[in-house]
PDB file of C-alpha atoms in Angstrom:
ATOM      1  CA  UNK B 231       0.000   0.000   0.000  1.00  0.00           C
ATOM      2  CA  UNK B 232       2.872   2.258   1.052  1.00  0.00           C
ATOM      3  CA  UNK B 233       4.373   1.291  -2.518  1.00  0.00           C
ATOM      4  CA  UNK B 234       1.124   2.445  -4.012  1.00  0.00           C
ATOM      5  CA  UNK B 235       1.178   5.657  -2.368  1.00  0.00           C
ATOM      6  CA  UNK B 236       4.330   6.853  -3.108  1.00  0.00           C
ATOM      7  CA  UNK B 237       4.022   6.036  -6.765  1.00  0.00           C
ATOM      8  CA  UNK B 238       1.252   8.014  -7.006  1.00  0.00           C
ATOM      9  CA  UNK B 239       3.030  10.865  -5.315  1.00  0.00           C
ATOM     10  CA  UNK B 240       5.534  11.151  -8.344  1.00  0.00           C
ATOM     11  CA  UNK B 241       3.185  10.872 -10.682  1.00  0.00           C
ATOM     12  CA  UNK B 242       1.002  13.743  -9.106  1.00  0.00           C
ATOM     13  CA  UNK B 243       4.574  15.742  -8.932  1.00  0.00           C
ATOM     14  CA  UNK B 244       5.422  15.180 -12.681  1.00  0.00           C
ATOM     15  CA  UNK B 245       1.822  16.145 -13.783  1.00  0.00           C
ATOM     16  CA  UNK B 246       2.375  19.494 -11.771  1.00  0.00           C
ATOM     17  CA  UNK B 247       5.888  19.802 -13.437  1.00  0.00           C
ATOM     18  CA  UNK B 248       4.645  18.991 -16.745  1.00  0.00           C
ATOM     19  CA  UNK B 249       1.789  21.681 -16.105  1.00  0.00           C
ATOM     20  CA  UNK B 250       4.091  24.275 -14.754  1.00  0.00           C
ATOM     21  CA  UNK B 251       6.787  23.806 -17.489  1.00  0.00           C
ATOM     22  CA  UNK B 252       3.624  23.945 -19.997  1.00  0.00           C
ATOM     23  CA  UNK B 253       2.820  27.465 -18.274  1.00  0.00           C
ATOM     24  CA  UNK B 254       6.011  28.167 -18.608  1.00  0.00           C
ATOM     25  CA  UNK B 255       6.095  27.499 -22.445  1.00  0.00           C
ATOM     26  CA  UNK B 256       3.398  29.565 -23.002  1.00  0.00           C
ATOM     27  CA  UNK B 257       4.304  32.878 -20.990  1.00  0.00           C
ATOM     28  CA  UNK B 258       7.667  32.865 -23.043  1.00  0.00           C
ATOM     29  CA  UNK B 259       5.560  32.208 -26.461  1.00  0.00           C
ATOM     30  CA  UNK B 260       3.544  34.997 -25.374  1.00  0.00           C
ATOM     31  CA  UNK B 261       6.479  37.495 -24.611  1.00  0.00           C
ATOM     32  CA  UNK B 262       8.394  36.317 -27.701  1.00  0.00           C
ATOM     33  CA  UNK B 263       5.002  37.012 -29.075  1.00  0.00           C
ATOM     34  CA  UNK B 264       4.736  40.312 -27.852  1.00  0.00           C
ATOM     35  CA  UNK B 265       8.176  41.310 -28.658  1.00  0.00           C
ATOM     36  CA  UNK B 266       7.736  40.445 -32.116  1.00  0.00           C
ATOM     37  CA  UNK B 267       4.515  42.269 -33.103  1.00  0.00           C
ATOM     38  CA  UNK B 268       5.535  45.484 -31.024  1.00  0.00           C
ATOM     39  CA  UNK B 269       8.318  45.462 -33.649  1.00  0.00           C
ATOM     40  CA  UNK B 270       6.277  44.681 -36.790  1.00  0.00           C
ATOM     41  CA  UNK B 271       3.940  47.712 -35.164  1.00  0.00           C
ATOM     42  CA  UNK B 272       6.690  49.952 -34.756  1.00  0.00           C
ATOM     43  CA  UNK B 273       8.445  49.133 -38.121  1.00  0.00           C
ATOM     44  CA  UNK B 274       4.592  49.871 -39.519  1.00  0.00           C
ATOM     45  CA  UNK B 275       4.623  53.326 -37.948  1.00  0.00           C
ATOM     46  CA  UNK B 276       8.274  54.336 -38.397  1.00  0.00           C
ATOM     47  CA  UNK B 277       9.555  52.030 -41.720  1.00  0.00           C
ATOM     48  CA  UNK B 278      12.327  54.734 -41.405  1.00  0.00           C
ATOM     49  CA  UNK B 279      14.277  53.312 -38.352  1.00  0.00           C
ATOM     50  CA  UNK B 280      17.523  53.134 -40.542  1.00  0.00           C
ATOM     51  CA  UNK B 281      18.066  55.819 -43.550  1.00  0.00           C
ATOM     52  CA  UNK B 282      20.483  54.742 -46.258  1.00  0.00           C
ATOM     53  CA  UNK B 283      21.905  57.840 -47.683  1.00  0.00           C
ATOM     54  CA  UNK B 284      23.568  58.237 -51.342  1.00  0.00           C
ATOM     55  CA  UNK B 285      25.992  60.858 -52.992  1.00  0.00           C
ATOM     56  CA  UNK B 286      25.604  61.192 -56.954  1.00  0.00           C
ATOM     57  CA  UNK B 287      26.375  64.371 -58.786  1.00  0.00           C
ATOM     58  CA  UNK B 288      27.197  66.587 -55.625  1.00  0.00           C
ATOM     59  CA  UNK B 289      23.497  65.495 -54.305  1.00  0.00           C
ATOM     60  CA  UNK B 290      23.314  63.836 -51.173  1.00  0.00           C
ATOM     61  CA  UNK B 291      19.999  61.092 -51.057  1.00  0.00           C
ATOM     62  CA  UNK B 292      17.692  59.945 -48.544  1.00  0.00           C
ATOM     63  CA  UNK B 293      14.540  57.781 -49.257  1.00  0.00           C
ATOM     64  CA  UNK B 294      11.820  57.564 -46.937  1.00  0.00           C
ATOM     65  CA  UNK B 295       8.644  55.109 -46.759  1.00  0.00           C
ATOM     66  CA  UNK B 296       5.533  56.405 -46.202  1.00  0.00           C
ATOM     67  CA  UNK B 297       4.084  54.525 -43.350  1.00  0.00           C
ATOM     68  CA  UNK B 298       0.752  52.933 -43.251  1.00  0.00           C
ATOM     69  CA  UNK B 299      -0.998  56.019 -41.907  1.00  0.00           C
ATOM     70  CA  UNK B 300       0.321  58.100 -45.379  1.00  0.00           C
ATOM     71  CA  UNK B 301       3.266  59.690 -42.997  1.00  0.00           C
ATOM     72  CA  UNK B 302       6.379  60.037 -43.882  1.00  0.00           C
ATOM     73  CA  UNK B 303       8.367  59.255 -39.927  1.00  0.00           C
ATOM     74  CA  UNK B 304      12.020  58.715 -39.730  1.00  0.00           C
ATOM     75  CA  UNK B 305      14.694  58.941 -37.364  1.00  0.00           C
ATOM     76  CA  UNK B 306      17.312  61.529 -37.083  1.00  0.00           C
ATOM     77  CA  UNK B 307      19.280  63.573 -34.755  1.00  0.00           C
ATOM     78  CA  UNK B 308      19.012  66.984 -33.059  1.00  0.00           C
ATOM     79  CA  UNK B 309      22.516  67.966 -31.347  1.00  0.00           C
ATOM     80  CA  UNK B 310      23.668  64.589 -31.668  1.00  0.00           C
ATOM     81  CA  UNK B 311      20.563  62.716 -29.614  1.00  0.00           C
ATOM     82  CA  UNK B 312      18.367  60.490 -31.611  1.00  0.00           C
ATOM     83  CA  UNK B 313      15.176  61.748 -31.999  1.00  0.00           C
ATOM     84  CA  UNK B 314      11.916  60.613 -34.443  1.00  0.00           C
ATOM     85  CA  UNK B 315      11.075  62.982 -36.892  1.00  0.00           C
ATOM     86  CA  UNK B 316       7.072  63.851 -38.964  1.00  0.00           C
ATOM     87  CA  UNK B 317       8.188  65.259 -41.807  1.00  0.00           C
ATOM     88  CA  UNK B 318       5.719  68.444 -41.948  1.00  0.00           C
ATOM     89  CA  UNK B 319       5.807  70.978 -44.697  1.00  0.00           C
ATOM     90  CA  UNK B 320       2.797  72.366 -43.054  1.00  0.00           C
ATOM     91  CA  UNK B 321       5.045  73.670 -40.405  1.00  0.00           C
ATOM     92  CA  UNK B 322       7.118  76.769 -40.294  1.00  0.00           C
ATOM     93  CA  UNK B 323       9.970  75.429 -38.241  1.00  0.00           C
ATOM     94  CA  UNK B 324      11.107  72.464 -36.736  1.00  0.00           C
ATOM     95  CA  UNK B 325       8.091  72.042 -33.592  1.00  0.00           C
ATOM     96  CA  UNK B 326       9.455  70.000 -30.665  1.00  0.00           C
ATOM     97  CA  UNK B 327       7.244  69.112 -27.744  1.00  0.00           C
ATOM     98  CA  UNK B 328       8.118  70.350 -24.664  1.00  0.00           C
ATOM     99  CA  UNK B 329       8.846  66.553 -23.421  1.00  0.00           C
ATOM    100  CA  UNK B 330      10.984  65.657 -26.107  1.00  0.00           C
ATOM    101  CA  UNK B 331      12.794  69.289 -25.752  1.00  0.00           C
ATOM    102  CA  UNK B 332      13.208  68.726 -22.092  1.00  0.00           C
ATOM    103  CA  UNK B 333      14.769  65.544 -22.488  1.00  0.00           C
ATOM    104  CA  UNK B 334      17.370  66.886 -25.373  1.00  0.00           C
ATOM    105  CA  UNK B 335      17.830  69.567 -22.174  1.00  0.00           C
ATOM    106  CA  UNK B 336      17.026  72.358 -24.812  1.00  0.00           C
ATOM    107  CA  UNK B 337      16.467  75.712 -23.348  1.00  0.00           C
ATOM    108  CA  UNK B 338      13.222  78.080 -24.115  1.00  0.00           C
ATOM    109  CA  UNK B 339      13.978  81.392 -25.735  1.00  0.00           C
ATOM    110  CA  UNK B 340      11.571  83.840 -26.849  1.00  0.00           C
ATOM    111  CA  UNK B 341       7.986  82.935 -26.668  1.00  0.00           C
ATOM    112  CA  UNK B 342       5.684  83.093 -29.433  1.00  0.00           C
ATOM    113  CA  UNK B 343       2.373  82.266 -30.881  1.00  0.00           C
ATOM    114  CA  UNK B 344       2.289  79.614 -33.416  1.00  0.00           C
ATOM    115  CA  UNK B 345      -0.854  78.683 -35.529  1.00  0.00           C
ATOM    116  CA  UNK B 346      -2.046  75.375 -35.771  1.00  0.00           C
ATOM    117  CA  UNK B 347      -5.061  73.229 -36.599  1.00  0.00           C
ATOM    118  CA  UNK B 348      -5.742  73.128 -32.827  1.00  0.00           C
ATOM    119  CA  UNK B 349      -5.920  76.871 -32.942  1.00  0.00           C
ATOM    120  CA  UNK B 350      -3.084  79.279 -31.425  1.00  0.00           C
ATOM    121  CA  UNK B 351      -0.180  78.048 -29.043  1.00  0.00           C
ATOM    122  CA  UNK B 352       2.420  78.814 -27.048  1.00  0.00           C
ATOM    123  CA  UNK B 353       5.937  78.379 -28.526  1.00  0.00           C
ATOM    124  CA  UNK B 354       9.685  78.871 -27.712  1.00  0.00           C
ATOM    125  CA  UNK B 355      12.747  80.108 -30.050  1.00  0.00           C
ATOM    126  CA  UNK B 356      15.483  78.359 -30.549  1.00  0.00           C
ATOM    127  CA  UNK B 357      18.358  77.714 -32.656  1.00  0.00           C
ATOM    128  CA  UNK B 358      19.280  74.133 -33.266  1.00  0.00           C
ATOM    129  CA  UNK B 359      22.533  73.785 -33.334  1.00  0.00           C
ATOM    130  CA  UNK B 360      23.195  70.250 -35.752  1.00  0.00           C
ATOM    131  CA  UNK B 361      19.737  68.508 -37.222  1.00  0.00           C
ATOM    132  CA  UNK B 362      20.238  65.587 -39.469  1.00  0.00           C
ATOM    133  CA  UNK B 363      18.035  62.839 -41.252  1.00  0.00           C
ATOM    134  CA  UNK B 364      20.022  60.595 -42.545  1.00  0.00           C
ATOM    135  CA  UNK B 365      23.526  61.943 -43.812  1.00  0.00           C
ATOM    136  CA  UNK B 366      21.683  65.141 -44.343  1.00  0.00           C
ATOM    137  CA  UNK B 367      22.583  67.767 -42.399  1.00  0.00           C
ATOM    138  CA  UNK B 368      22.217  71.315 -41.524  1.00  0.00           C
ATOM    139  CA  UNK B 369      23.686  73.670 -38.513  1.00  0.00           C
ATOM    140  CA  UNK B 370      22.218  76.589 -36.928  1.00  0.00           C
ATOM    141  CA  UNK B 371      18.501  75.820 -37.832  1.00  0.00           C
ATOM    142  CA  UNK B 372      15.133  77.741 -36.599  1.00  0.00           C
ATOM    143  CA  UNK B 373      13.191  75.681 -34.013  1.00  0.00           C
ATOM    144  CA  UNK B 374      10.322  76.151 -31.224  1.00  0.00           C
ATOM    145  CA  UNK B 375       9.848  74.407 -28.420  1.00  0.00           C
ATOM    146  CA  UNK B 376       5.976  73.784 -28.031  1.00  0.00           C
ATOM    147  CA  UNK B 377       4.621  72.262 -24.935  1.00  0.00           C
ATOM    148  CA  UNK B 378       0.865  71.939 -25.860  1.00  0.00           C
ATOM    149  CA  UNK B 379       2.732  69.187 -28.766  1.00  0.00           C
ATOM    150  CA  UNK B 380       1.417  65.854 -27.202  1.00  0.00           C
ATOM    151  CA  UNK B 381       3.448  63.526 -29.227  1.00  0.00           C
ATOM    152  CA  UNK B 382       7.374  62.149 -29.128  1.00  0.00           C
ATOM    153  CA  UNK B 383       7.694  62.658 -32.572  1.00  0.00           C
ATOM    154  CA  UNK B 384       9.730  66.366 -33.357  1.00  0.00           C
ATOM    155  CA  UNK B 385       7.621  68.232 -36.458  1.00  0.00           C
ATOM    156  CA  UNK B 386      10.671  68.606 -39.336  1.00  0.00           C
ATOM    157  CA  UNK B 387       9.547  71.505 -40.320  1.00  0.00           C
ATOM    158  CA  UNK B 388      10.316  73.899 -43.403  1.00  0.00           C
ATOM    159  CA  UNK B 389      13.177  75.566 -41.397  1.00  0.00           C
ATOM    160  CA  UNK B 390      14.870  72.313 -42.147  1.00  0.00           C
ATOM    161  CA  UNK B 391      12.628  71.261 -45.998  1.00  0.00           C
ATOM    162  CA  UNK B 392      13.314  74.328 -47.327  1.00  0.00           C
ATOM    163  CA  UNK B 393      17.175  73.432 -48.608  1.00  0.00           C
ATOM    164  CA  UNK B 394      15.888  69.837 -49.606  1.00  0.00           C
ATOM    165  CA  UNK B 395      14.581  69.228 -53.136  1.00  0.00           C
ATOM    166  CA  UNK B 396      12.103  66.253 -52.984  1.00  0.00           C
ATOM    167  CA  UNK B 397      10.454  64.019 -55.293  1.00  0.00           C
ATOM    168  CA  UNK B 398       7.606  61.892 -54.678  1.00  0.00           C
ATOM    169  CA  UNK B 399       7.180  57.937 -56.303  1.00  0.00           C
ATOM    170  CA  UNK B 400       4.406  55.938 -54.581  1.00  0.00           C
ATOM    171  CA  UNK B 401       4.894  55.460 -51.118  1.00  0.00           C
ATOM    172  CA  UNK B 402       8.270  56.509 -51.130  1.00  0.00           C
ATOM    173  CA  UNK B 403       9.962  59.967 -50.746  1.00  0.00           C
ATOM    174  CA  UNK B 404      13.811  60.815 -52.232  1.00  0.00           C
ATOM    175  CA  UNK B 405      14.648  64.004 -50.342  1.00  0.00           C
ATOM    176  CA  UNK B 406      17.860  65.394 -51.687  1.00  0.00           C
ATOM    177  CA  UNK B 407      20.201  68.030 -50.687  1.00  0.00           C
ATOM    178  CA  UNK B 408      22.868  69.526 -52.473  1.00  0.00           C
ATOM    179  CA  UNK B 409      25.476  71.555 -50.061  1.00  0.00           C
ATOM    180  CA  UNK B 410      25.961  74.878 -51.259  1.00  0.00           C
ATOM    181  CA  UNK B 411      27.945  76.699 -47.977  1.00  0.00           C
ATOM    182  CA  UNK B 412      24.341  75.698 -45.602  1.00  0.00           C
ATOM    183  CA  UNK B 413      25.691  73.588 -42.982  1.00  0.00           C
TER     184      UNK B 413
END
């Protein structure tokens, strides 16, 4: 009977073991899972994590996908820290939120009103000192710091456009720049 009892023991301690290993299986199938669709979601927002950058005829390249929501997103730097850039031509200068600004420790200069399609806000001036996408660069470019901005992304605005030439084919945009004494 003893005999009996104990067998049954181990067996009732390998089913547990076989059902916590089987847990186990499935929590790290679920986090692998995870992992991999926050990437496919983020390469689906930003298809611009890494810019490949060309120099032909004096013109420096840089193509961008459009992402699925008809954006064109892409990273970049501002004084050397990474940062994720909109590409708006909509916007006058470069528009950082206040979050983003705080965490590039960017100071506030002189405040002004900015117009937007959330009506009139608050902005600071700034100069930017290096802002690149891709091998493209410029120094010394026109920026505000906006704190009503609720989103990480920094708005590349036409303080930085305006020296790129761009051409549009599908979902992808070739921005070029051609360095004529800017940066």
């Amino acid at each position: 009977m003893e005999e009996q009892d104990t067998e049954q023991h181990i067996q009732h301690q390998q089913k547990r073991m076989g059902a916590g290993m089987l847990v186990l299986a499935w929590v790290a199938f679920g986090a692998v899972a995870v992992y991999w669709f926050d990437g496919l979601l983020e390469r689906q927002r930003n298809p611009n994590t890494t810019l490949n950058s060309t120099l032909a005829d004096g013109i420096r390249e840089v193509r961008l996908q459009r992402n699925r929501a008809g954006h064109y997103i892409a990273n970049g730097t501002i004084n050397g820290q990474d940062v994720t850039f909109m590409l708006d031509t909509g916007a006058t200068t470069i528009a950082i939120p206040g979050k983003v600004a705080a965490g590039l420790d960017l100071p506030r200069g002189q405040e002004f009103k900015t117009h937007t399609a959330n009506g009139i806000a608050s902005s600071f001036a700034i100069r930017l000192d290096h802002v690149s996408l891709g091998e493209i660069a410029l120094s010394n470019v026109a920026a505000g710091v906006t704190p009503g901005l609720s989103t990480d992304e920094v708005l590349l605005g036409m303080s930085f456009l305006k020296h790129i030439e761009f051409a549009q084919r599908g979902d992808e945009l070739v921005a070029g720049f051609r360095h004529v004494g800017i940066v």
